[in-house]
Amino acid sequence: MSLSVRRDGAATWITLDRPDALNALDGPVKEALAGALGEAAGDPGVRAVALTGAGRAFCVGQDLREFEEDYREGRAPDFAAELDRHYEPICRLLAEMPKPTVAVVNGVAAGAGVSLALACDLRVASSTSRWRLAFSGIGLVPDAGSTWHLPRLVGLSRAMEMALLGDWVDADQALAFGLVNRVWPAEDLQREAEAALAALAAGPTLAFGRTKALFRDHLGTGLAGALAGEAEAQVASGQTKDHLEGVTAFLEKRPPNFQGA
Ligand code: T3D
């Protein structure tokens, strides 16, 4: 098996499942991942999505054996086709699906594995996780959205450091950089991450989806455009059942019971 998908209430857990290859992304994994993300994105019953890895790695990026024949014959793979066919849709689904996505980084993350984690809305990690951009180690530039996400998350200086110096970043550094949102001891990661996913999945999903879109859109927009975009999204959010429930719960002094509608 190369990838497994399980539901935990309204959260979907997608696990990269090639532990012997540290969850390197070969053709079948990339196809299965894009398919699983597409299904989760389109299923209104799914209200939060976790991406994690089986075994001791989160993901070590592109499977460097997938194109071994090309390299042995002295040519590079068709990167444009590969990015267009696999990496762009995967990263866009993680970043743009209208529900929260969380990378649960259980171990090593390298290359495009880092890119996948960066494309998620949040990153939670094991205290034993470590991160390396790794692209420069094989003479490539960071891709799969990492040149967009990384400097926005950690700042230009840290991004340059990770890309050019290429050192490993451990979990404590990742937290200090702002690369991850939470770090838990390895033995607590699954339990804590499941609780975090359950909380996200019980949230006002439509507002979360719009929040994601607003933050992302407004990274490249002036204040006036941001204010206009917020107004449009707030009018739509104000018409949801979850908004009515949230205010009603406040007035009735009880916790809200959001339905994602
Ligand atoms: O299309 C495009 O745009 C291309 C985009 C490319 C972006 C990328 O993602 S390039 C790949 C970037 N990743 C790397 O460079 C990481 C390569 N791996 C490593 O440096 C090491 O494996 C680690 C430092 C991550 C871990 O080292 P260690 O000693 O703990 O484990 P190991 O023995 O090296 O690896 C265990 C197995 O996983 C091993 O298989 P084997 O020999 O036991 O059969 C190893 O070959 C395999 N593996 C690790 N990384 C990859 C991989 N197999 C295929 N592709 C990998 N990237």
Short mmCIF file of N, CA and C and ligand atoms in Angstrom, two decimals, residues 18-25 30 56 60-67 71 77-79 82-83 87 108 110-113 130 132-135 137-138 140-141 143-144 168, ligand 1:
data_model
loop_
_atom_site.label_atom_id
_atom_site.label_comp_id
_atom_site.label_asym_id
_atom_site.label_seq_id
_atom_site.Cartn_x
_atom_site.Cartn_y
_atom_site.Cartn_z
N ARG A 18 4.83 4.55 2.60
CA ARG A 18 5.95 3.79 2.02
C ARG A 18 7.11 3.89 3.02
N PRO A 19 6.93 3.36 4.21
CA PRO A 19 7.93 3.61 5.27
C PRO A 19 9.34 3.16 4.89
N ASP A 20 9.46 2.08 4.10
CA ASP A 20 10.81 1.60 3.75
C ASP A 20 11.57 2.62 2.89
N ALA A 21 10.85 3.45 2.17
CA ALA A 21 11.48 4.50 1.35
C ALA A 21 11.26 5.88 1.98
N LEU A 22 10.99 5.88 3.28
CA LEU A 22 10.75 7.12 4.04
C LEU A 22 9.66 7.98 3.38
N ASN A 23 8.68 7.28 2.80
CA ASN A 23 7.50 7.93 2.20
C ASN A 23 7.87 8.86 1.04
N ALA A 24 8.91 8.46 0.29
CA ALA A 24 9.26 9.20 -0.93
C ALA A 24 8.08 9.15 -1.90
N LEU A 25 7.95 10.23 -2.66
CA LEU A 25 6.77 10.39 -3.53
C LEU A 25 7.05 9.81 -4.91
N LYS A 30 1.85 9.88 -5.62
CA LYS A 30 1.38 11.21 -6.04
C LYS A 30 -0.04 11.15 -6.60
N ARG A 56 9.13 6.22 10.36
CA ARG A 56 9.97 7.24 11.01
C ARG A 56 10.09 8.53 10.21
N VAL A 60 10.24 12.28 2.43
CA VAL A 60 11.56 12.77 1.99
C VAL A 60 11.52 13.33 0.57
N GLY A 61 10.30 13.69 0.12
CA GLY A 61 10.21 14.37 -1.17
C GLY A 61 10.12 13.41 -2.34
N GLN A 62 10.46 13.94 -3.49
CA GLN A 62 10.40 13.17 -4.73
C GLN A 62 11.20 11.87 -4.59
N ASP A 63 10.63 10.77 -5.09
CA ASP A 63 11.36 9.50 -5.13
C ASP A 63 12.45 9.62 -6.18
N LEU A 64 13.68 9.66 -5.71
CA LEU A 64 14.80 9.91 -6.63
C LEU A 64 15.07 8.68 -7.50
N ARG A 65 14.38 7.57 -7.21
CA ARG A 65 14.54 6.37 -8.06
C ARG A 65 13.53 6.35 -9.21
N GLU A 66 12.48 7.17 -9.08
CA GLU A 66 11.40 7.08 -10.09
C GLU A 66 11.92 7.36 -11.50
N PHE A 67 12.86 8.27 -11.60
CA PHE A 67 13.35 8.64 -12.93
C PHE A 67 14.79 8.16 -13.16
N TYR A 71 18.03 9.46 -15.68
CA TYR A 71 19.33 9.92 -15.20
C TYR A 71 20.46 9.03 -15.71
N PRO A 77 14.57 14.31 -15.86
CA PRO A 77 13.15 14.08 -16.14
C PRO A 77 12.48 15.35 -16.65
N ASP A 78 11.28 15.21 -17.16
CA ASP A 78 10.52 16.37 -17.65
C ASP A 78 9.87 17.05 -16.43
N PHE A 79 10.64 17.96 -15.82
CA PHE A 79 10.15 18.60 -14.59
C PHE A 79 8.86 19.38 -14.82
N GLU A 82 6.03 17.01 -14.78
CA GLU A 82 5.87 16.42 -13.45
C GLU A 82 5.22 17.40 -12.48
N LEU A 83 5.70 18.65 -12.52
CA LEU A 83 5.13 19.66 -11.62
C LEU A 83 3.68 19.93 -11.98
N TYR A 87 2.60 17.86 -8.71
CA TYR A 87 2.87 18.72 -7.55
C TYR A 87 1.96 19.93 -7.47
N VAL A 108 11.24 12.70 9.70
CA VAL A 108 12.03 13.45 8.71
C VAL A 108 11.14 14.06 7.63
N ALA A 110 11.91 16.22 4.02
CA ALA A 110 12.95 16.75 3.13
C ALA A 110 12.36 17.03 1.76
N GLY A 111 13.02 17.97 1.05
CA GLY A 111 12.64 18.27 -0.33
C GLY A 111 11.17 18.59 -0.47
N ALA A 112 10.53 17.95 -1.45
CA ALA A 112 9.11 18.22 -1.69
C ALA A 112 8.25 17.78 -0.51
N GLY A 113 8.80 16.96 0.39
CA GLY A 113 8.07 16.64 1.63
C GLY A 113 7.89 17.88 2.47
N ARG A 130 12.71 16.41 11.98
CA ARG A 130 13.76 17.31 11.48
C ARG A 130 13.47 17.61 10.02
N ARG A 132 14.71 19.48 6.23
CA ARG A 132 15.79 19.96 5.36
C ARG A 132 15.19 20.24 3.98
N LEU A 133 15.47 21.42 3.45
CA LEU A 133 14.89 21.76 2.16
C LEU A 133 15.45 20.84 1.06
N ALA A 134 16.74 20.55 1.10
CA ALA A 134 17.37 19.45 0.35
C ALA A 134 17.44 19.61 -1.17
N PHE A 135 16.71 20.54 -1.73
CA PHE A 135 16.72 20.65 -3.20
C PHE A 135 18.13 20.96 -3.71
N GLY A 137 20.84 20.13 -2.60
CA GLY A 137 21.71 18.97 -2.53
C GLY A 137 21.75 18.18 -3.82
N ILE A 138 20.71 18.33 -4.64
CA ILE A 138 20.73 17.67 -5.95
C ILE A 138 20.67 18.72 -7.08
N LEU A 140 18.92 21.47 -7.51
CA LEU A 140 17.63 22.00 -7.96
C LEU A 140 17.24 23.21 -7.12
N VAL A 141 16.24 23.93 -7.60
CA VAL A 141 15.66 25.02 -6.80
C VAL A 141 14.48 24.46 -6.02
N ASP A 143 10.85 23.78 -5.03
CA ASP A 143 9.63 23.90 -5.84
C ASP A 143 8.43 23.39 -5.06
N ALA A 144 7.38 23.07 -5.78
CA ALA A 144 6.11 22.65 -5.16
C ALA A 144 5.62 23.70 -4.17
N TRP A 168 20.10 20.85 8.53
CA TRP A 168 18.90 20.29 9.14
C TRP A 168 18.35 21.29 10.17
O1 T3D B 1 9.66 16.82 -10.13
C1 T3D B 1 10.29 17.65 -9.47
O2 T3D B 1 10.07 18.86 -9.49
C2 T3D B 1 11.41 17.14 -8.65
C3 T3D B 1 11.39 17.71 -7.33
C4 T3D B 1 12.28 17.26 -6.46
C5 T3D B 1 12.23 17.72 -5.12
C6 T3D B 1 12.70 16.69 -4.16
O3 T3D B 1 11.95 16.32 -3.32
S1 T3D B 1 14.22 16.03 -4.42
C7 T3D B 1 14.42 14.85 -3.12
C8 T3D B 1 14.81 15.57 -1.92
N1 T3D B 1 15.05 14.61 -0.87
C9 T3D B 1 16.26 14.26 -0.56
O4 T3D B 1 17.26 14.66 -1.15
C10 T3D B 1 16.37 13.30 0.61
C11 T3D B 1 17.20 12.10 0.24
N2 T3D B 1 17.32 11.23 1.39
C12 T3D B 1 18.26 11.42 2.34
O5 T3D B 1 19.06 12.34 2.29
C13 T3D B 1 18.28 10.44 3.46
O6 T3D B 1 17.50 9.32 3.10
C14 T3D B 1 17.75 11.02 4.79
C15 T3D B 1 18.79 12.00 5.35
C16 T3D B 1 16.41 11.72 4.62
C17 T3D B 1 17.56 9.88 5.81
O7 T3D B 1 18.78 9.19 5.96
P1 T3D B 1 18.81 7.80 6.71
O8 T3D B 1 20.25 7.38 6.79
O9 T3D B 1 18.07 7.90 7.98
O10 T3D B 1 17.97 6.79 5.79
P2 T3D B 1 18.42 6.19 4.38
O11 T3D B 1 19.07 4.86 4.61
O12 T3D B 1 19.16 7.19 3.58
O13 T3D B 1 17.00 5.97 3.68
C18 T3D B 1 16.16 4.85 3.97
C19 T3D B 1 15.61 4.36 2.66
O14 T3D B 1 14.83 5.42 2.06
C20 T3D B 1 16.73 4.03 1.66
O15 T3D B 1 16.26 2.95 0.87
P3 T3D B 1 17.10 1.56 0.84
O16 T3D B 1 18.48 1.89 0.39
O17 T3D B 1 17.04 1.05 2.26
O18 T3D B 1 16.34 0.70 -0.12
C21 T3D B 1 16.79 5.29 0.81
O19 T3D B 1 17.31 5.06 -0.49
C22 T3D B 1 15.32 5.64 0.73
N3 T3D B 1 15.15 7.05 0.39
C23 T3D B 1 15.43 8.12 1.14
N4 T3D B 1 15.16 9.24 0.46
C24 T3D B 1 14.68 8.86 -0.74
C25 T3D B 1 14.68 7.46 -0.80
N5 T3D B 1 14.29 6.78 -1.89
C26 T3D B 1 13.88 7.51 -2.96
N6 T3D B 1 13.86 8.85 -2.98
C27 T3D B 1 14.22 9.57 -1.89
N7 T3D B 1 14.12 10.93 -1.92
#
